[in-house]
mmCIF file of C-alpha atoms and ligand atoms in Angstrom:
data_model
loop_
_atom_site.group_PDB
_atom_site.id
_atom_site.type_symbol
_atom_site.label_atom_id
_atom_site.label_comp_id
_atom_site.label_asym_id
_atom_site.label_seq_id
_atom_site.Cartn_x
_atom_site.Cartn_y
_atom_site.Cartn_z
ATOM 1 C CA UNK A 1 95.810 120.449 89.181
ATOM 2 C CA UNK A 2 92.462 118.420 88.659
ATOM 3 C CA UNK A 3 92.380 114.888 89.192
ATOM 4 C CA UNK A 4 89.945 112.131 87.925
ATOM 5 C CA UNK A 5 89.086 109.195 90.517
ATOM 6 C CA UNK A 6 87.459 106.531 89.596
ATOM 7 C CA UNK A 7 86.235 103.690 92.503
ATOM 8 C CA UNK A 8 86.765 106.855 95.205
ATOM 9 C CA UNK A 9 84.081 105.823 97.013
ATOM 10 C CA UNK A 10 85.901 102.369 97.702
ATOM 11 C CA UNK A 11 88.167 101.893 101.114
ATOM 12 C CA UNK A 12 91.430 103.503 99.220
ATOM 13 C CA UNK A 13 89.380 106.109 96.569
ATOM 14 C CA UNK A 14 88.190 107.175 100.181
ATOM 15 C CA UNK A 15 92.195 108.329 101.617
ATOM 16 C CA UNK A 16 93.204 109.226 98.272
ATOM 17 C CA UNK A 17 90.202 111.969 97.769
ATOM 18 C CA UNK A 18 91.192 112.902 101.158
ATOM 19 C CA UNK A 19 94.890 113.377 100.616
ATOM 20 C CA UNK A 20 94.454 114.717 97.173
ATOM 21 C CA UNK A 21 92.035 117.202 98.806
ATOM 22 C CA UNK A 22 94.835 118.247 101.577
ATOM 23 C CA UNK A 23 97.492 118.515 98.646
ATOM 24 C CA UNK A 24 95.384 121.063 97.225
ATOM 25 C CA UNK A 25 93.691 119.205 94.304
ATOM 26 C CA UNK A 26 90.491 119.556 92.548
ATOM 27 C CA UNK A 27 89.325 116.418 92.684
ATOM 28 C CA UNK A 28 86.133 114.544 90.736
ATOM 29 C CA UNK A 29 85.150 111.307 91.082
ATOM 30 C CA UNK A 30 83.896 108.662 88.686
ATOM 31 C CA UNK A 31 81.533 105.753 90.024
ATOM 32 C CA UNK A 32 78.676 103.764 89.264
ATOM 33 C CA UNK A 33 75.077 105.747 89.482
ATOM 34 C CA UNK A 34 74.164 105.587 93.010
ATOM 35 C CA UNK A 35 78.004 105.286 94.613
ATOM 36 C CA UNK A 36 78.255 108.676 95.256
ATOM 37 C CA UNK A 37 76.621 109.613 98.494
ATOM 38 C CA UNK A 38 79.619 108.452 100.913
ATOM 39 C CA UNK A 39 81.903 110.630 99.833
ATOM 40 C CA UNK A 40 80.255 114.240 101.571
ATOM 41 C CA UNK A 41 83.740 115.744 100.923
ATOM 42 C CA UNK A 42 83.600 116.571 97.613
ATOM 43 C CA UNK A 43 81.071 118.847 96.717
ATOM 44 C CA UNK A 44 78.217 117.538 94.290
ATOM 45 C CA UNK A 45 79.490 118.862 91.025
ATOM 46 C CA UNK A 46 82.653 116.911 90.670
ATOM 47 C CA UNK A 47 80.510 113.192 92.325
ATOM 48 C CA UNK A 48 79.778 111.794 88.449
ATOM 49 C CA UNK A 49 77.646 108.847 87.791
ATOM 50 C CA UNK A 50 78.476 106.619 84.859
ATOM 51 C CA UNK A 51 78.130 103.105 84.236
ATOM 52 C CA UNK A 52 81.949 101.746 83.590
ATOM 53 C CA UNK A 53 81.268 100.248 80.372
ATOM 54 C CA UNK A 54 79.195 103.550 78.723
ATOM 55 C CA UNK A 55 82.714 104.515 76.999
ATOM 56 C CA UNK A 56 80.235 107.581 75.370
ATOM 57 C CA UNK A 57 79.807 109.240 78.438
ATOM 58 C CA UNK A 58 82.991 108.355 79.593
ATOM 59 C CA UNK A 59 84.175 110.538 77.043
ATOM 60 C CA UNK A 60 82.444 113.056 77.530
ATOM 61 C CA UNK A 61 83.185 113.538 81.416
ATOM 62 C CA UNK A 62 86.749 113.015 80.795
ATOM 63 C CA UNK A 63 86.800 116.044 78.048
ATOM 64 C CA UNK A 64 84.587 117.967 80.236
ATOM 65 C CA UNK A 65 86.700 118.201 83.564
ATOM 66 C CA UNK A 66 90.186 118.108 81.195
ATOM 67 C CA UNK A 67 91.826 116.043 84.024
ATOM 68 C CA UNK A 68 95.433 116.229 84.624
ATOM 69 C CA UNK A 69 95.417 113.050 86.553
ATOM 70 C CA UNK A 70 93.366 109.836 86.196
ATOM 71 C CA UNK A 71 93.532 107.225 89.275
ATOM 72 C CA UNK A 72 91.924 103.970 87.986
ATOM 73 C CA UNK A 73 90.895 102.620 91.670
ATOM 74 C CA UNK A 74 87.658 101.146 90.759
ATOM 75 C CA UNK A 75 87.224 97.422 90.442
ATOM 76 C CA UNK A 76 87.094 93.936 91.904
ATOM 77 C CA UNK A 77 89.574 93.903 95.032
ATOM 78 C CA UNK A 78 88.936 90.702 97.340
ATOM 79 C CA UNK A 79 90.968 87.556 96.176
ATOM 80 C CA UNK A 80 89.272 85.384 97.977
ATOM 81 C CA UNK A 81 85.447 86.483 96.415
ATOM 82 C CA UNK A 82 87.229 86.300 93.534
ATOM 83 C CA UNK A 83 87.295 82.200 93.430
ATOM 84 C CA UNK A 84 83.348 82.669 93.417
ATOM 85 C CA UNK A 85 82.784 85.016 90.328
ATOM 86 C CA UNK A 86 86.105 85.150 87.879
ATOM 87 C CA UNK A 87 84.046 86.097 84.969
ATOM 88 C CA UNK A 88 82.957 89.140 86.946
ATOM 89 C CA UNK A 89 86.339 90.108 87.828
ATOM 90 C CA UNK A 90 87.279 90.479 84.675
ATOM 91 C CA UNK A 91 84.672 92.632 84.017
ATOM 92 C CA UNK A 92 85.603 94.841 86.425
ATOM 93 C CA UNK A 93 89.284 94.999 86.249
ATOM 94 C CA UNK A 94 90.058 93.856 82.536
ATOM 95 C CA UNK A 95 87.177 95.326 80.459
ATOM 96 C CA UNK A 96 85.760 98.180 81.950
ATOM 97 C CA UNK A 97 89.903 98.981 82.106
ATOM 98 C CA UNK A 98 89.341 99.052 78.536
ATOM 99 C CA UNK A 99 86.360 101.596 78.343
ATOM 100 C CA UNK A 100 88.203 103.745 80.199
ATOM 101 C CA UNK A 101 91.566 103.553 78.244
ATOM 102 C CA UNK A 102 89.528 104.025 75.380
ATOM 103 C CA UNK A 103 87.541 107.222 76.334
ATOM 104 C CA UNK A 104 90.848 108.560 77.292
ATOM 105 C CA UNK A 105 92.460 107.622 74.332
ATOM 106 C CA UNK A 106 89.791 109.456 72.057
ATOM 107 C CA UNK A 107 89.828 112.314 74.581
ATOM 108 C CA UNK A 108 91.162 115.682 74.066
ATOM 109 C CA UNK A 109 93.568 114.477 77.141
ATOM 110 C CA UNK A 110 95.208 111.424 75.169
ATOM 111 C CA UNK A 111 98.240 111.840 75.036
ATOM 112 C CA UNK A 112 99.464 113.763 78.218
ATOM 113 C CA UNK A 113 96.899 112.924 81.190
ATOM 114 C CA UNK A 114 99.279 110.751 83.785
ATOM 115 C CA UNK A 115 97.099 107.885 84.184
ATOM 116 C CA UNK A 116 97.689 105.779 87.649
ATOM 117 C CA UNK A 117 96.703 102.084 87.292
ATOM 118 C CA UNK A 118 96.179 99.604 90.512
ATOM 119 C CA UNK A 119 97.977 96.292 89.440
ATOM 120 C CA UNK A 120 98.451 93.705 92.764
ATOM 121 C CA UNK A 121 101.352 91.582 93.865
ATOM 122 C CA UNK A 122 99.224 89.093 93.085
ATOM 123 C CA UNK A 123 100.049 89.389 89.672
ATOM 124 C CA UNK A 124 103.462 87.541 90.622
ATOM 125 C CA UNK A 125 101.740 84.516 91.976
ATOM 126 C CA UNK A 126 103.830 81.429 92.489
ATOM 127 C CA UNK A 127 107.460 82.197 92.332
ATOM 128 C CA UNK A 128 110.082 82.474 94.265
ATOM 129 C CA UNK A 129 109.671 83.937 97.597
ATOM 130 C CA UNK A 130 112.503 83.290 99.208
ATOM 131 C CA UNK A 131 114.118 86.632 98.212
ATOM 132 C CA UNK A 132 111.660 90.165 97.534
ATOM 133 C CA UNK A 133 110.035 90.423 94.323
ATOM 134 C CA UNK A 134 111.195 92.929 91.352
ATOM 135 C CA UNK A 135 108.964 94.249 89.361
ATOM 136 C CA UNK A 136 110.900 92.473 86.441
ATOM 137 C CA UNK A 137 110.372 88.646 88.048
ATOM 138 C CA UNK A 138 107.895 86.383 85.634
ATOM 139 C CA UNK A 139 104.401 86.675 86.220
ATOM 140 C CA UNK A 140 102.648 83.315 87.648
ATOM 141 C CA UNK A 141 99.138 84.484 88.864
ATOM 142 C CA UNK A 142 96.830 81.498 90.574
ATOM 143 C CA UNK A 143 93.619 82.724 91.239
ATOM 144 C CA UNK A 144 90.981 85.028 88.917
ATOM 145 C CA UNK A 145 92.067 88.383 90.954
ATOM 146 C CA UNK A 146 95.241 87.814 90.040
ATOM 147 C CA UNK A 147 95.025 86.857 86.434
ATOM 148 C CA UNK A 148 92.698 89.693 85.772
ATOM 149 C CA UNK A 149 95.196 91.945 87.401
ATOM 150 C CA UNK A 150 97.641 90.600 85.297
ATOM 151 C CA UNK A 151 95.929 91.670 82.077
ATOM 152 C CA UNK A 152 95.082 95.118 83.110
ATOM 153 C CA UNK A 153 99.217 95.633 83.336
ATOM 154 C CA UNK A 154 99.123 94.141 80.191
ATOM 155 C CA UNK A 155 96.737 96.550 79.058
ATOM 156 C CA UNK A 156 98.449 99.377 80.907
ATOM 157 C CA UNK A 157 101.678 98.936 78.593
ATOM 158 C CA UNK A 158 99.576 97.995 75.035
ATOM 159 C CA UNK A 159 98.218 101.268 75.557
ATOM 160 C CA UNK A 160 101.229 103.151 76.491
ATOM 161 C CA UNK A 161 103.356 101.511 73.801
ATOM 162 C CA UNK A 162 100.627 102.030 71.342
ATOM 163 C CA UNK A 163 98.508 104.919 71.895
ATOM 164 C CA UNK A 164 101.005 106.685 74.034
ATOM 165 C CA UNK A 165 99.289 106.918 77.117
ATOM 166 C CA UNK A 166 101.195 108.090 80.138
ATOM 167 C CA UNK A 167 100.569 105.499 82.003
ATOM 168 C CA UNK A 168 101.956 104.436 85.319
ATOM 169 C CA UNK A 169 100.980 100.843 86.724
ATOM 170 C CA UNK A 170 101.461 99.619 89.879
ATOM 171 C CA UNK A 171 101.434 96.573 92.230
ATOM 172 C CA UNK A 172 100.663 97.657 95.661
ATOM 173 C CA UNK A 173 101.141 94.511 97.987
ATOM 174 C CA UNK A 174 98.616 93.624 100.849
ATOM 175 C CA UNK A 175 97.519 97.626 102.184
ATOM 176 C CA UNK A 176 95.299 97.550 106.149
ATOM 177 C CA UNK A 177 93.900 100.568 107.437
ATOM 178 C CA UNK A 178 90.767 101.924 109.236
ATOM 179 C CA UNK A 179 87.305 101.323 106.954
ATOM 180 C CA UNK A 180 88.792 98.432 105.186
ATOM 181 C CA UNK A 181 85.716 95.962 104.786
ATOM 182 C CA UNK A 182 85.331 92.779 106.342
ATOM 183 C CA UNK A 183 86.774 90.264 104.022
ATOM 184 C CA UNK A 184 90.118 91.510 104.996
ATOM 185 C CA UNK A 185 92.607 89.585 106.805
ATOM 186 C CA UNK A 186 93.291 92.495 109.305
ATOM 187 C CA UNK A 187 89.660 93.744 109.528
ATOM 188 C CA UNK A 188 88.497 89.885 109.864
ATOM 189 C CA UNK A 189 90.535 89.751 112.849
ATOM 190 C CA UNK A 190 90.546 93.345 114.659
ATOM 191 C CA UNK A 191 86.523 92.920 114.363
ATOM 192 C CA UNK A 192 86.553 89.835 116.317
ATOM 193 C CA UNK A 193 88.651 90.969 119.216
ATOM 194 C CA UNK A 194 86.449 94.618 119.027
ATOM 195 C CA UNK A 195 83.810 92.094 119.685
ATOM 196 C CA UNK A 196 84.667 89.601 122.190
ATOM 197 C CA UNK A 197 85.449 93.298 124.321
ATOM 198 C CA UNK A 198 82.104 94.715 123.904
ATOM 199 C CA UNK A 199 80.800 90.887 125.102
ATOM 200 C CA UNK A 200 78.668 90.774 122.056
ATOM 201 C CA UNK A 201 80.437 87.406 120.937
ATOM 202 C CA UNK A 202 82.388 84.609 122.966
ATOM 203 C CA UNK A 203 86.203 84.562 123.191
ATOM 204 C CA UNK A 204 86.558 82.892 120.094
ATOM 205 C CA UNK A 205 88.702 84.069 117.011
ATOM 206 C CA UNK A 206 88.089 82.242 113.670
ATOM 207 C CA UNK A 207 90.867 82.333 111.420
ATOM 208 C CA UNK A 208 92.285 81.064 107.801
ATOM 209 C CA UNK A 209 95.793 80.050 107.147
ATOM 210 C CA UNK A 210 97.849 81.459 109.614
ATOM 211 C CA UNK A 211 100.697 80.200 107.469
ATOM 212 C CA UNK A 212 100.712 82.569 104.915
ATOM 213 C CA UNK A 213 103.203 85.538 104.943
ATOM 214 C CA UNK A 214 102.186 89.234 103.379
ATOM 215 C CA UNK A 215 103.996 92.135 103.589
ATOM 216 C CA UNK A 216 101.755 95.012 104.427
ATOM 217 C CA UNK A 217 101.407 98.832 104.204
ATOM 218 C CA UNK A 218 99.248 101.242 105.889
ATOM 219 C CA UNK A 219 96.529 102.809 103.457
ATOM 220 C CA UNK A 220 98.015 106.458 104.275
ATOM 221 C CA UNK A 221 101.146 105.241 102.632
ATOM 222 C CA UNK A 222 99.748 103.638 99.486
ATOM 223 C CA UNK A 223 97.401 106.452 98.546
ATOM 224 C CA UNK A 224 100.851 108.491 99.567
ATOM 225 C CA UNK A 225 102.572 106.851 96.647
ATOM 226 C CA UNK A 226 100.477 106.780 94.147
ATOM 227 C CA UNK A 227 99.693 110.528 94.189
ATOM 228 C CA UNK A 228 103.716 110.727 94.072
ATOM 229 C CA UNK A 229 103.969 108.184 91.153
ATOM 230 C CA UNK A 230 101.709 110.568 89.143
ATOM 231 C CA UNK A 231 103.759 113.242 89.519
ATOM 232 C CA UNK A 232 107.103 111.835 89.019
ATOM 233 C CA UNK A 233 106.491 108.093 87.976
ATOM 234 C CA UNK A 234 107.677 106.735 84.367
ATOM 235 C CA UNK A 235 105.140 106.816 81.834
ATOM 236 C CA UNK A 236 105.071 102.942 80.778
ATOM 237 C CA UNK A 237 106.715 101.574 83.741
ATOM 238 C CA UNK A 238 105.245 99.205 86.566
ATOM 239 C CA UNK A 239 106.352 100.051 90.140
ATOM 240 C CA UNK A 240 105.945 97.809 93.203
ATOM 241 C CA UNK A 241 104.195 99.474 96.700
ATOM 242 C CA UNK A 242 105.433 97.694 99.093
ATOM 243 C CA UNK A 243 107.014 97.818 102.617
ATOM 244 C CA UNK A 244 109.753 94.818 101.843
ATOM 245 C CA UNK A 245 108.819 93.304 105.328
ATOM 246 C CA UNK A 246 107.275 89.934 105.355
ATOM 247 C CA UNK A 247 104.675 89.359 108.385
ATOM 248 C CA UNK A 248 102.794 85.860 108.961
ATOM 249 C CA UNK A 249 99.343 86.121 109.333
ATOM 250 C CA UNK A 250 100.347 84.490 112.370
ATOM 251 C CA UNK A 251 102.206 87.434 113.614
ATOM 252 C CA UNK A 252 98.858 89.437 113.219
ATOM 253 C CA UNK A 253 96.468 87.566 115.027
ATOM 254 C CA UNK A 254 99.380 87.201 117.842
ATOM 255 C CA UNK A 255 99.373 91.122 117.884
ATOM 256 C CA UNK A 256 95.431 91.393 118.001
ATOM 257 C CA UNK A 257 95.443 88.702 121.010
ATOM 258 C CA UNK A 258 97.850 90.967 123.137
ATOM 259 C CA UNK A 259 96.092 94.033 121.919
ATOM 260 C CA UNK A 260 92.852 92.989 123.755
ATOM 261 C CA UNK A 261 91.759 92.979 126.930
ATOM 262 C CA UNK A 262 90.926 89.743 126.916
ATOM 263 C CA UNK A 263 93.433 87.161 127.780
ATOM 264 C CA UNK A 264 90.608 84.163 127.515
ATOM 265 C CA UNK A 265 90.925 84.239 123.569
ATOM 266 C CA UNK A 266 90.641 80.963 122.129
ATOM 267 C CA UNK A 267 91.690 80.496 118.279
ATOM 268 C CA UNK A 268 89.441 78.201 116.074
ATOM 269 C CA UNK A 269 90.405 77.257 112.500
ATOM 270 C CA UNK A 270 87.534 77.763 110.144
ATOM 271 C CA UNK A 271 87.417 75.658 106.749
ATOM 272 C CA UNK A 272 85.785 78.008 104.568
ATOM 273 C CA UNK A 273 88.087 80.843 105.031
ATOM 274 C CA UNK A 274 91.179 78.663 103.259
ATOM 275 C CA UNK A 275 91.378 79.251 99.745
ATOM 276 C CA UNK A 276 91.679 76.731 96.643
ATOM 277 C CA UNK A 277 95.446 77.909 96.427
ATOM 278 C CA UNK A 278 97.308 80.283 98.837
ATOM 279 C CA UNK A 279 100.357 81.754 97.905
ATOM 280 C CA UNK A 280 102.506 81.203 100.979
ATOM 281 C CA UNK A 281 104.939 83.933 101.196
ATOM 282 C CA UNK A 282 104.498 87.635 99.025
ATOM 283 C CA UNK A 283 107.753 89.878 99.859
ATOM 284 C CA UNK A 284 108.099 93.014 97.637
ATOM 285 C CA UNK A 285 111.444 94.750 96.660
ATOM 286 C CA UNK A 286 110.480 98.755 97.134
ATOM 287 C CA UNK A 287 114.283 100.022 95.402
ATOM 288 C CA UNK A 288 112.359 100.737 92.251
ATOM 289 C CA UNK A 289 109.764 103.048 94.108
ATOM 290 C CA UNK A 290 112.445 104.490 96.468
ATOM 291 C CA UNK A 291 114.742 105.309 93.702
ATOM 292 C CA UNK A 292 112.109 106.918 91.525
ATOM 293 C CA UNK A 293 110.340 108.981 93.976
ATOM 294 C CA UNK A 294 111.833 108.899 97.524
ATOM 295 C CA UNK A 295 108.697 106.703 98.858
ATOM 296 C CA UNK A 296 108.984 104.840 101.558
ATOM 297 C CA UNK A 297 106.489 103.509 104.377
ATOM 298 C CA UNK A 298 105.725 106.302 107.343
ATOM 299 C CA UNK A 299 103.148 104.129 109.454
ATOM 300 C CA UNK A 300 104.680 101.506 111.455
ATOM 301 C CA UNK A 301 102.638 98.109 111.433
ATOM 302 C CA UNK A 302 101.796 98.270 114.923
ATOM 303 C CA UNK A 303 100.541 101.641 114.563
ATOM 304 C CA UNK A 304 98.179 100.597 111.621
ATOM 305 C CA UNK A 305 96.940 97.433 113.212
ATOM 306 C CA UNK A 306 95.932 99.748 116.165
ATOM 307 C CA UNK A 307 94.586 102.108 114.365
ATOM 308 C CA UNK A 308 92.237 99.060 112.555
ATOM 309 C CA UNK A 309 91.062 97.695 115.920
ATOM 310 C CA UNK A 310 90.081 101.107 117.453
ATOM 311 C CA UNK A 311 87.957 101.861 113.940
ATOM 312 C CA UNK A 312 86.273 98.431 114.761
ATOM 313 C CA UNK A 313 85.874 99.790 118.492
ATOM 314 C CA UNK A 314 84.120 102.442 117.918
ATOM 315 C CA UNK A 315 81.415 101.313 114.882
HETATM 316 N N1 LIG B 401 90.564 87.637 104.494
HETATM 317 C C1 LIG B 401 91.057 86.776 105.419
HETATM 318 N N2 LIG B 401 90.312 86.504 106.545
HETATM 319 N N3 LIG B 401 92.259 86.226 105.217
HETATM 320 C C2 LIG B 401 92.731 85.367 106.143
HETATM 321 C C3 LIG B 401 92.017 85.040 107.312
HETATM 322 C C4 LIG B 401 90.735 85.633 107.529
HETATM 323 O O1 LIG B 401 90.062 85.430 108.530
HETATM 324 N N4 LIG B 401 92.766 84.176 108.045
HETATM 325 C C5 LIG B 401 93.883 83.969 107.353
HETATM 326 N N5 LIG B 401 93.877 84.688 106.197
HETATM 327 C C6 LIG B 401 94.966 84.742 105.203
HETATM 328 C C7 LIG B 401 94.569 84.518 103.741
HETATM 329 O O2 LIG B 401 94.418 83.133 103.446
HETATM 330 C C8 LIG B 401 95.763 85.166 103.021
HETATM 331 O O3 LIG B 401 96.843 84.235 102.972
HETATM 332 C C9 LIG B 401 96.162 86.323 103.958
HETATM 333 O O4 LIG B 401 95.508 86.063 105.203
HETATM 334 C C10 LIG B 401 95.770 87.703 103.461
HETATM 335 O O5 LIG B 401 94.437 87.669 103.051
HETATM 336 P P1 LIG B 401 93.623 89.004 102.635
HETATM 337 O O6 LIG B 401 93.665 90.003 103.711
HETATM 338 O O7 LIG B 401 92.262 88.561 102.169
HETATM 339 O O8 LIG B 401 94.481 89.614 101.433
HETATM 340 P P2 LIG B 401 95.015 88.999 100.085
HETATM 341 O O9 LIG B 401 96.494 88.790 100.259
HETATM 342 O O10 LIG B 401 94.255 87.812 99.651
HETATM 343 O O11 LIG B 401 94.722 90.164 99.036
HETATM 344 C C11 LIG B 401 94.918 91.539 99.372
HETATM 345 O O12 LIG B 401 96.184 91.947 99.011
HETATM 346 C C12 LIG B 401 96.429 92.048 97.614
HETATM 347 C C13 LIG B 401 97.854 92.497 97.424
HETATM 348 O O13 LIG B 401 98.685 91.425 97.744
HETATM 349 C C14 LIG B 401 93.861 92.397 98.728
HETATM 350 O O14 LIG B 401 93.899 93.680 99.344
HETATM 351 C C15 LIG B 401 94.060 92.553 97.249
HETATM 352 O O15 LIG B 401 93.134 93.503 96.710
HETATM 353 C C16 LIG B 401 95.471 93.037 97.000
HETATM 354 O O16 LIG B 401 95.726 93.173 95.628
#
């Protein structure tokens, strides 16, 4: 089975080559010229550089390798960076979506490559929290991330219904593991508390909204899933990834604080990490997943915040 990545040299593309790799894949990747050098486990031959919007050569790599697969990781992921450049967003997740739908479309793949595309939750914006969210609930984004997500599920299901592309979309809610970036409510954290133990800061955490509740997977998991939805998922449907556990942010930096040696921590609010709008509560409803391919979430919370702070640790 071969298997097209593009964005694999991002914090997920990174576990997915991996677990690809382990499943007995041959994997290529797709990124931008100069991207490839972090990812020393594949070798050189399948590491292709190609600017996202040069549909040509997308083309031409995609007819080349005759993928099976296509993951579609690559594009804009922090909603919060996202307030500061919305017209780049949707560059990178609406219309370099499209180059790539295209070049498939024309490809001699077309029609039966199983194409996985990386919606968000925050495609369901403000709704109603108060139960877990279907994949069939309206669609309310509030911020660029979101709406640009929202499109690219759009154009997930124009190009299903009308070129007949098997593809698969998704909405992964919030996913924490080791390597995520900074920028990251878990990494933001664990790399203050890796810091006030190696003395190289005071005992001071700065945090956003505490307020907010996310329900979170482990990386391992999501990259888990999506490999799965490939294989078995419904050509045209949208599937939620999600753990169906709510967790405050609150709950998180409580779990950090007890995590570290330090018992002196004191927590300081910091403006500019709150948000324009913050969606208070995102909850997912996994049946959809569960019933379609048996997924469900193997790392506990606990287990993947560890796992977070020790990667901070040790770097
Ligand atoms: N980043 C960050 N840093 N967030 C903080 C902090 C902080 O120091 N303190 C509080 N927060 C709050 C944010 O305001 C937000 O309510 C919550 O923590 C989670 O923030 P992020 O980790 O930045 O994630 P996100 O929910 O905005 O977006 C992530 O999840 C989406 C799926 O729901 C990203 O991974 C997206 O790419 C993904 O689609």
């Amino acid at each position: 089975m071969k298997a097209l990545v593009t964005g694999a040299s991002g914090f997920v593309g990174t576990y997915l080559v991996e677990h690809l790799t382990r499943l007995g894949y041959e994997v290529y990747r797709i990124g931008r010229p100069g991207s490839s050098s972090t990812l020393t486990m594949l070798p050189i031959d399948q590491q292709l550089s190609v600017n996202p919007e040069d549909e040509d050569t997308l083309l031409r790599y995609i007819d080349l390798i005759s993928p099976d697969q296509v993951y579609h990781l690559a594009g804009f992921s922090s909603v919060r960076e996202s307030w500061n450049s919305p017209a780049e967003v949707f560059q990178a997740n609406a219309v370099n979506s499209i180059h790539l739908f295209e070049a498939i479309r024309k490809s001699s793949v077309g029609g039966r490559v199983r194409v996985v595309t990386i919606g968000s939750s925050e495609e369901y914006g403000k709704i109603d929290a108060s139960i877990p969210i279907k994949e069939t609930s309206v669609l309310n984004p509030k911020n660029p991330y979101g709406l640009s997500k929202v499109s690219l599920g759009m154009l997930a299901r124009h190009y299903f219904e009308v070129y007949d592309l098997q593809i698969i979309h998704t909405r992964p809610f919030n996913h924490i593991g080791p390597g995520q970036r900074l920028g990251f409510v878990a990494s933001d954290l664990a790399k203050q508390v890796a810091n006030i133990e190696l003395a190289t800061s005071d005992p001071i955490i700065k945090v956003g909204n505490l307020e907010s509740e996310r329900d979170f997977s482990d990386v391992r998991d999501i990259v888990a899933a999506y490999e799965a939805l490939a294989k078995e998922g419904e050509a045209g449907q949208t599937y939620n990834v999600c753990s169906g556990t709510p967790t405050s942010i609150k709950t998180i930096l409580e779990s950090y604080v007890s995590m570290s040696a330090n018992k002196e921590i004191r927590i300081v609010s910091d403006q500019a990490l709150l948000r324009p709008i913050d969606i208070p509560r995102y909850v997912g409803d996994s049946t959809k997943i569960r019933e379609a391919i048996g997924w469900t979430n193997k790392y506990t919370l606990k287990q993947s915040l560890l796992d977070v702070l020790n990667y901070w640790r040790d770097v």
